[in-house]
mmCIF file with all atom_site columns, C-alpha atoms in Angstrom:
data_model
loop_
_atom_site.group_PDB
_atom_site.id
_atom_site.type_symbol
_atom_site.label_atom_id
_atom_site.label_alt_id
_atom_site.label_comp_id
_atom_site.label_asym_id
_atom_site.label_entity_id
_atom_site.label_seq_id
_atom_site.pdbx_PDB_ins_code
_atom_site.Cartn_x
_atom_site.Cartn_y
_atom_site.Cartn_z
_atom_site.occupancy
_atom_site.B_iso_or_equiv
_atom_site.pdbx_formal_charge
_atom_site.auth_seq_id
_atom_site.auth_comp_id
_atom_site.auth_asym_id
_atom_site.auth_atom_id
_atom_site.pdbx_PDB_model_num
ATOM 1   C CA . MET A 1 1   ? -46.621 7.281   -16.967 1.00 54.00 ? 1   MET A CA 1
ATOM 2   C CA . SER A 1 2   ? -48.318 4.065   -16.083 1.00 73.00 ? 2   SER A CA 1
ATOM 3   C CA . ASN A 1 3   ? -47.132 0.587   -15.383 1.00 74.00 ? 3   ASN A CA 1
ATOM 4   C CA . LEU A 1 4   ? -49.819 -1.025  -17.543 1.00 84.00 ? 4   LEU A CA 1
ATOM 5   C CA . GLY A 1 5   ? -47.205 -2.188  -20.069 1.00 84.00 ? 5   GLY A CA 1
ATOM 6   C CA . ALA A 1 6   ? -45.106 -3.894  -17.409 1.00 86.00 ? 6   ALA A CA 1
ATOM 7   C CA . TYR A 1 7   ? -48.238 -5.450  -15.886 1.00 87.00 ? 7   TYR A CA 1
ATOM 8   C CA . GLN A 1 8   ? -49.328 -6.807  -19.265 1.00 89.00 ? 8   GLN A CA 1
ATOM 9   C CA . SER A 1 9   ? -45.851 -8.276  -19.835 1.00 89.00 ? 9   SER A CA 1
ATOM 10  C CA . MET A 1 10  ? -45.903 -10.008 -16.443 1.00 88.00 ? 10  MET A CA 1
ATOM 11  C CA . VAL A 1 11  ? -49.374 -11.426 -17.130 1.00 90.00 ? 11  VAL A CA 1
ATOM 12  C CA . LYS A 1 12  ? -48.176 -12.832 -20.471 1.00 92.00 ? 12  LYS A CA 1
ATOM 13  C CA . VAL A 1 13  ? -45.087 -14.414 -18.864 1.00 92.00 ? 13  VAL A CA 1
ATOM 14  C CA . ALA A 1 14  ? -47.151 -15.802 -15.969 1.00 92.00 ? 14  ALA A CA 1
ATOM 15  C CA . LYS A 1 15  ? -49.596 -17.431 -18.433 1.00 93.00 ? 15  LYS A CA 1
ATOM 16  C CA . LYS A 1 16  ? -46.705 -19.013 -20.362 1.00 93.00 ? 16  LYS A CA 1
ATOM 17  C CA . VAL A 1 17  ? -45.107 -20.585 -17.245 1.00 93.00 ? 17  VAL A CA 1
ATOM 18  C CA . GLY A 1 18  ? -48.317 -21.773 -15.590 1.00 93.00 ? 18  GLY A CA 1
ATOM 19  C CA . GLY A 1 19  ? -49.554 -18.933 -13.418 1.00 92.00 ? 19  GLY A CA 1
ATOM 20  C CA . PRO A 1 20  ? -48.395 -16.245 -11.009 1.00 91.00 ? 20  PRO A CA 1
ATOM 21  C CA . LYS A 1 21  ? -47.344 -18.694 -8.279  1.00 93.00 ? 21  LYS A CA 1
ATOM 22  C CA . VAL A 1 22  ? -45.051 -20.544 -10.678 1.00 93.00 ? 22  VAL A CA 1
ATOM 23  C CA . LEU A 1 23  ? -43.656 -17.224 -11.929 1.00 93.00 ? 23  LEU A CA 1
ATOM 24  C CA . ALA A 1 24  ? -42.957 -16.163 -8.324  1.00 93.00 ? 24  ALA A CA 1
ATOM 25  C CA . LEU A 1 25  ? -41.257 -19.516 -7.621  1.00 94.00 ? 25  LEU A CA 1
ATOM 26  C CA . ILE A 1 26  ? -39.122 -19.232 -10.770 1.00 93.00 ? 26  ILE A CA 1
ATOM 27  C CA . THR A 1 27  ? -38.161 -15.670 -9.819  1.00 92.00 ? 27  THR A CA 1
ATOM 28  C CA . PHE A 1 28  ? -37.226 -16.729 -6.275  1.00 94.00 ? 28  PHE A CA 1
ATOM 29  C CA . VAL A 1 29  ? -35.192 -19.771 -7.325  1.00 94.00 ? 29  VAL A CA 1
ATOM 30  C CA . GLY A 1 30  ? -33.508 -17.897 -10.170 1.00 91.00 ? 30  GLY A CA 1
ATOM 31  C CA . GLY A 1 31  ? -32.569 -15.046 -7.860  1.00 90.00 ? 31  GLY A CA 1
ATOM 32  C CA . TYR A 1 32  ? -31.226 -17.463 -5.260  1.00 91.00 ? 32  TYR A CA 1
ATOM 33  C CA . LEU A 1 33  ? -29.142 -19.343 -7.833  1.00 92.00 ? 33  LEU A CA 1
ATOM 34  C CA . ALA A 1 34  ? -27.739 -16.103 -9.227  1.00 88.00 ? 34  ALA A CA 1
ATOM 35  C CA . LEU A 1 35  ? -27.048 -14.303 -5.947  1.00 90.00 ? 35  LEU A CA 1
ATOM 36  C CA . ARG A 1 36  ? -25.823 -17.201 -3.784  1.00 90.00 ? 36  ARG A CA 1
ATOM 37  C CA . PRO A 1 37  ? -22.451 -17.598 -5.578  1.00 90.00 ? 37  PRO A CA 1
ATOM 38  C CA . ALA A 1 38  ? -21.965 -13.829 -5.459  1.00 88.00 ? 38  ALA A CA 1
ATOM 39  C CA . GLU A 1 39  ? -22.618 -13.864 -1.702  1.00 90.00 ? 39  GLU A CA 1
ATOM 40  C CA . ALA A 1 40  ? -20.156 -16.724 -1.185  1.00 89.00 ? 40  ALA A CA 1
ATOM 41  C CA . GLY A 1 41  ? -17.511 -14.849 -3.195  1.00 90.00 ? 41  GLY A CA 1
ATOM 42  C CA . ALA A 1 42  ? -18.051 -11.671 -1.195  1.00 89.00 ? 42  ALA A CA 1
ATOM 43  C CA . LYS A 1 43  ? -17.681 -13.602 2.075   1.00 91.00 ? 43  LYS A CA 1
ATOM 44  C CA . LYS A 1 44  ? -14.427 -15.154 0.880   1.00 90.00 ? 44  LYS A CA 1
ATOM 45  C CA . VAL A 1 45  ? -13.028 -11.750 -0.092  1.00 89.00 ? 45  VAL A CA 1
ATOM 46  C CA . ALA A 1 46  ? -14.072 -10.322 3.296   1.00 86.00 ? 46  ALA A CA 1
ATOM 47  C CA . GLN A 1 47  ? -12.312 -13.187 5.108   1.00 84.00 ? 47  GLN A CA 1
ATOM 48  C CA . GLU A 1 48  ? -9.111  -12.620 3.120   1.00 81.00 ? 48  GLU A CA 1
ATOM 49  C CA . VAL A 1 49  ? -9.158  -8.905  3.907   1.00 76.00 ? 49  VAL A CA 1
ATOM 50  C CA . LYS A 1 50  ? -9.755  -9.651  7.585   1.00 73.00 ? 50  LYS A CA 1
ATOM 51  C CA . LYS A 1 51  ? -6.925  -12.191 7.608   1.00 71.00 ? 51  LYS A CA 1
ATOM 52  C CA . ARG A 1 52  ? -4.495  -9.648  6.156   1.00 67.00 ? 52  ARG A CA 1
ATOM 53  C CA . SER A 1 53  ? -5.443  -6.952  8.612   1.00 61.00 ? 53  SER A CA 1
ATOM 54  C CA . GLU A 1 54  ? -4.927  -8.943  11.805  1.00 65.00 ? 54  GLU A CA 1
ATOM 55  C CA . PRO A 1 55  ? -3.268  -6.922  14.546  1.00 72.00 ? 55  PRO A CA 1
ATOM 56  C CA . CYS A 1 56  ? 0.474   -7.006  15.047  1.00 78.00 ? 56  CYS A CA 1
ATOM 57  C CA . LYS A 1 57  ? 1.289   -9.272  18.002  1.00 83.00 ? 57  LYS A CA 1
ATOM 58  C CA . THR A 1 58  ? 4.469   -7.338  18.839  1.00 85.00 ? 58  THR A CA 1
ATOM 59  C CA . ARG A 1 59  ? 2.910   -3.854  18.672  1.00 85.00 ? 59  ARG A CA 1
ATOM 60  C CA . GLY A 1 60  ? 4.012   -1.680  21.583  1.00 87.00 ? 60  GLY A CA 1
ATOM 61  C CA . GLN A 1 61  ? 6.723   -4.080  22.774  1.00 88.00 ? 61  GLN A CA 1
ATOM 62  C CA . LEU A 1 62  ? 10.331  -3.001  23.395  1.00 90.00 ? 62  LEU A CA 1
ATOM 63  C CA . PHE A 1 63  ? 13.227  -4.993  21.957  1.00 90.00 ? 63  PHE A CA 1
ATOM 64  C CA . GLN A 1 64  ? 16.970  -4.822  22.628  1.00 89.00 ? 64  GLN A CA 1
ATOM 65  C CA . VAL A 1 65  ? 19.585  -4.688  19.848  1.00 88.00 ? 65  VAL A CA 1
ATOM 66  C CA . THR A 1 66  ? 22.042  -7.553  20.453  1.00 87.00 ? 66  THR A CA 1
ATOM 67  C CA . SER A 1 67  ? 24.460  -7.009  17.552  1.00 85.00 ? 67  SER A CA 1
ATOM 68  C CA . ASP A 1 68  ? 25.493  -4.082  15.382  1.00 84.00 ? 68  ASP A CA 1
ATOM 69  C CA . GLY A 1 69  ? 23.669  -3.901  12.084  1.00 79.00 ? 69  GLY A CA 1
ATOM 70  C CA . ASP A 1 70  ? 23.320  -1.570  9.158   1.00 80.00 ? 70  ASP A CA 1
ATOM 71  C CA . GLY A 1 71  ? 20.498  -2.140  6.713   1.00 74.00 ? 71  GLY A CA 1
ATOM 72  C CA . ASP A 1 72  ? 17.113  -0.975  5.499   1.00 67.00 ? 72  ASP A CA 1
ATOM 73  C CA . GLY A 1 73  ? 18.166  2.637   6.199   1.00 72.00 ? 73  GLY A CA 1
ATOM 74  C CA . LEU A 1 74  ? 18.673  1.853   9.867   1.00 77.00 ? 74  LEU A CA 1
ATOM 75  C CA . ARG A 1 75  ? 21.936  1.737   11.787  1.00 79.00 ? 75  ARG A CA 1
ATOM 76  C CA . ASP A 1 76  ? 21.574  -0.322  14.981  1.00 79.00 ? 76  ASP A CA 1
ATOM 77  C CA . ARG A 1 77  ? 24.160  -0.475  17.742  1.00 84.00 ? 77  ARG A CA 1
ATOM 78  C CA . VAL A 1 78  ? 24.371  -2.933  20.612  1.00 86.00 ? 78  VAL A CA 1
ATOM 79  C CA . GLY A 1 79  ? 22.328  -1.625  23.500  1.00 86.00 ? 79  GLY A CA 1
ATOM 80  C CA . ASP A 1 80  ? 19.829  0.358   21.414  1.00 86.00 ? 80  ASP A CA 1
ATOM 81  C CA . GLN A 1 81  ? 16.174  -0.253  22.109  1.00 90.00 ? 81  GLN A CA 1
ATOM 82  C CA . TYR A 1 82  ? 13.253  0.055   19.733  1.00 90.00 ? 82  TYR A CA 1
ATOM 83  C CA . ARG A 1 83  ? 9.478   -0.104  20.019  1.00 91.00 ? 83  ARG A CA 1
ATOM 84  C CA . VAL A 1 84  ? 7.297   -1.788  17.403  1.00 90.00 ? 84  VAL A CA 1
ATOM 85  C CA . LEU A 1 85  ? 4.614   0.624   16.182  1.00 89.00 ? 85  LEU A CA 1
ATOM 86  C CA . GLU A 1 86  ? 2.966   -1.497  13.459  1.00 87.00 ? 86  GLU A CA 1
ATOM 87  C CA . CYS A 1 87  ? 3.472   -4.595  11.297  1.00 83.00 ? 87  CYS A CA 1
ATOM 88  C CA . ASP A 1 88  ? 2.443   -5.156  7.693   1.00 77.00 ? 88  ASP A CA 1
ATOM 89  C CA . GLY A 1 89  ? 3.678   -8.302  6.043   1.00 75.00 ? 89  GLY A CA 1
ATOM 90  C CA . ASP A 1 90  ? 7.461   -8.334  6.244   1.00 78.00 ? 90  ASP A CA 1
ATOM 91  C CA . ALA A 1 91  ? 7.781   -4.606  7.009   1.00 81.00 ? 91  ALA A CA 1
ATOM 92  C CA . ILE A 1 92  ? 7.832   -3.488  10.633  1.00 86.00 ? 92  ILE A CA 1
ATOM 93  C CA . LEU A 1 93  ? 7.364   0.168   11.602  1.00 88.00 ? 93  LEU A CA 1
ATOM 94  C CA . ILE A 1 94  ? 9.630   0.852   14.578  1.00 89.00 ? 94  ILE A CA 1
ATOM 95  C CA . GLU A 1 95  ? 10.708  3.751   16.768  1.00 90.00 ? 95  GLU A CA 1
ATOM 96  C CA . VAL A 1 96  ? 14.324  3.648   17.949  1.00 89.00 ? 96  VAL A CA 1
ATOM 97  C CA . LEU A 1 97  ? 14.374  5.177   21.415  1.00 89.00 ? 97  LEU A CA 1
ATOM 98  C CA . GLY A 1 98  ? 16.425  8.371   21.541  1.00 87.00 ? 98  GLY A CA 1
ATOM 99  C CA . ASP A 1 99  ? 16.819  8.639   17.757  1.00 85.00 ? 99  ASP A CA 1
ATOM 100 C CA . PRO A 1 100 ? 15.547  11.904  16.238  1.00 85.00 ? 100 PRO A CA 1
ATOM 101 C CA . ASP A 1 101 ? 15.170  10.354  12.734  1.00 83.00 ? 101 ASP A CA 1
ATOM 102 C CA . ASN A 1 102 ? 12.245  8.077   13.654  1.00 85.00 ? 102 ASN A CA 1
ATOM 103 C CA . PRO A 1 103 ? 10.356  6.100   12.419  1.00 87.00 ? 103 PRO A CA 1
ATOM 104 C CA . TYR A 1 104 ? 12.070  3.324   10.454  1.00 88.00 ? 104 TYR A CA 1
ATOM 105 C CA . VAL A 1 105 ? 10.631  0.466   8.401   1.00 88.00 ? 105 VAL A CA 1
ATOM 106 C CA . PRO A 1 106 ? 13.121  -2.421  8.443   1.00 87.00 ? 106 PRO A CA 1
ATOM 107 C CA . SER A 1 107 ? 12.276  -5.959  7.421   1.00 84.00 ? 107 SER A CA 1
ATOM 108 C CA . ARG A 1 108 ? 11.310  -8.621  9.933   1.00 84.00 ? 108 ARG A CA 1
ATOM 109 C CA . GLN A 1 109 ? 14.361  -10.633 8.893   1.00 86.00 ? 109 GLN A CA 1
ATOM 110 C CA . PHE A 1 110 ? 16.737  -7.723  9.599   1.00 86.00 ? 110 PHE A CA 1
ATOM 111 C CA . LEU A 1 111 ? 15.251  -7.157  13.053  1.00 86.00 ? 111 LEU A CA 1
ATOM 112 C CA . ARG A 1 112 ? 15.595  -10.848 13.858  1.00 87.00 ? 112 ARG A CA 1
ATOM 113 C CA . SER A 1 113 ? 19.255  -10.777 12.824  1.00 86.00 ? 113 SER A CA 1
ATOM 114 C CA . VAL A 1 114 ? 20.279  -7.824  15.030  1.00 87.00 ? 114 VAL A CA 1
ATOM 115 C CA . SER A 1 115 ? 17.946  -7.966  18.023  1.00 87.00 ? 115 SER A CA 1
ATOM 116 C CA . ASP A 1 116 ? 15.855  -10.116 20.301  1.00 87.00 ? 116 ASP A CA 1
ATOM 117 C CA . TYR A 1 117 ? 12.842  -9.756  17.982  1.00 86.00 ? 117 TYR A CA 1
ATOM 118 C CA . PRO A 1 118 ? 10.963  -13.100 18.121  1.00 85.00 ? 118 PRO A CA 1
ATOM 119 C CA . GLN A 1 119 ? 11.841  -15.655 15.468  1.00 75.00 ? 119 GLN A CA 1
ATOM 120 C CA . CYS A 1 120 ? 8.216   -16.720 15.140  1.00 66.00 ? 120 CYS A CA 1
ATOM 121 C CA . ASP A 1 121 ? 5.548   -14.006 15.204  1.00 54.00 ? 121 ASP A CA 1
ATOM 122 C CA . GLU A 1 122 ? 2.645   -16.427 14.772  1.00 47.00 ? 122 GLU A CA 1
ATOM 123 C CA . GLY A 1 123 ? 0.136   -13.596 14.439  1.00 44.00 ? 123 GLY A CA 1
ATOM 124 C CA . THR A 1 124 ? 1.179   -12.697 10.890  1.00 44.00 ? 124 THR A CA 1
ATOM 125 C CA . PRO A 1 125 ? -0.540  -14.257 7.871   1.00 46.00 ? 125 PRO A CA 1
ATOM 126 C CA . ALA A 1 126 ? 2.778   -14.674 6.016   1.00 46.00 ? 126 ALA A CA 1
ATOM 127 C CA . GLN A 1 127 ? 4.245   -16.725 8.863   1.00 45.00 ? 127 GLN A CA 1
ATOM 128 C CA . ARG A 1 128 ? 1.129   -18.926 9.046   1.00 45.00 ? 128 ARG A CA 1
ATOM 129 C CA . ASP A 1 129 ? 1.389   -19.519 5.290   1.00 47.00 ? 129 ASP A CA 1
ATOM 130 C CA . LEU A 1 130 ? 5.016   -20.613 5.681   1.00 43.00 ? 130 LEU A CA 1
ATOM 131 C CA . GLU A 1 131 ? 4.119   -22.939 8.542   1.00 44.00 ? 131 GLU A CA 1
ATOM 132 C CA . GLY A 1 132 ? 1.287   -24.419 6.456   1.00 46.00 ? 132 GLY A CA 1
ATOM 133 C CA . GLU A 1 133 ? 3.732   -25.302 3.669   1.00 44.00 ? 133 GLU A CA 1
ATOM 134 C CA . LEU A 1 134 ? 6.062   -27.198 5.996   1.00 43.00 ? 134 LEU A CA 1
#
C-alpha cells in the first residue's frame, strides 16, 4: 500500500497545468466555487428553520372566554379561562383551567372568535407573511 500512484498522477496533472502552485490555485478556486453555493443554500435553510421555530409570544398567558363556542373538539363557556402552552402555525396548544380533559389544540381563529386572544400575534411567521402581502 503506497501512495506512489496518486503522487505520480498529481505530478502529471501539475505539469499539464503549469506547476504545483497553479494546481493548488486551481484546486482552491474550484473548491470555493463548488462549496460556496452549497454554504449559501445551507444558511438559507437554517434561517427558514429558525424562522419557523420562533417562540410563541402568548405562551404562558391566561385568556378569558368572552362568548360560548363549540369547535375543534373544545367546548368553551363564558367565564372559562385557558393558558397557552405552545403555538405552531395556526394550532395553539392550550390548557383550560379546571378541565380534566386537557390539553386541547384549537385553531388561532377559533380562539380569537370566543375569547380575548389577541387578534395580531406578531411573533408568528404566518402572521408576518400575511402582513407582508398587504
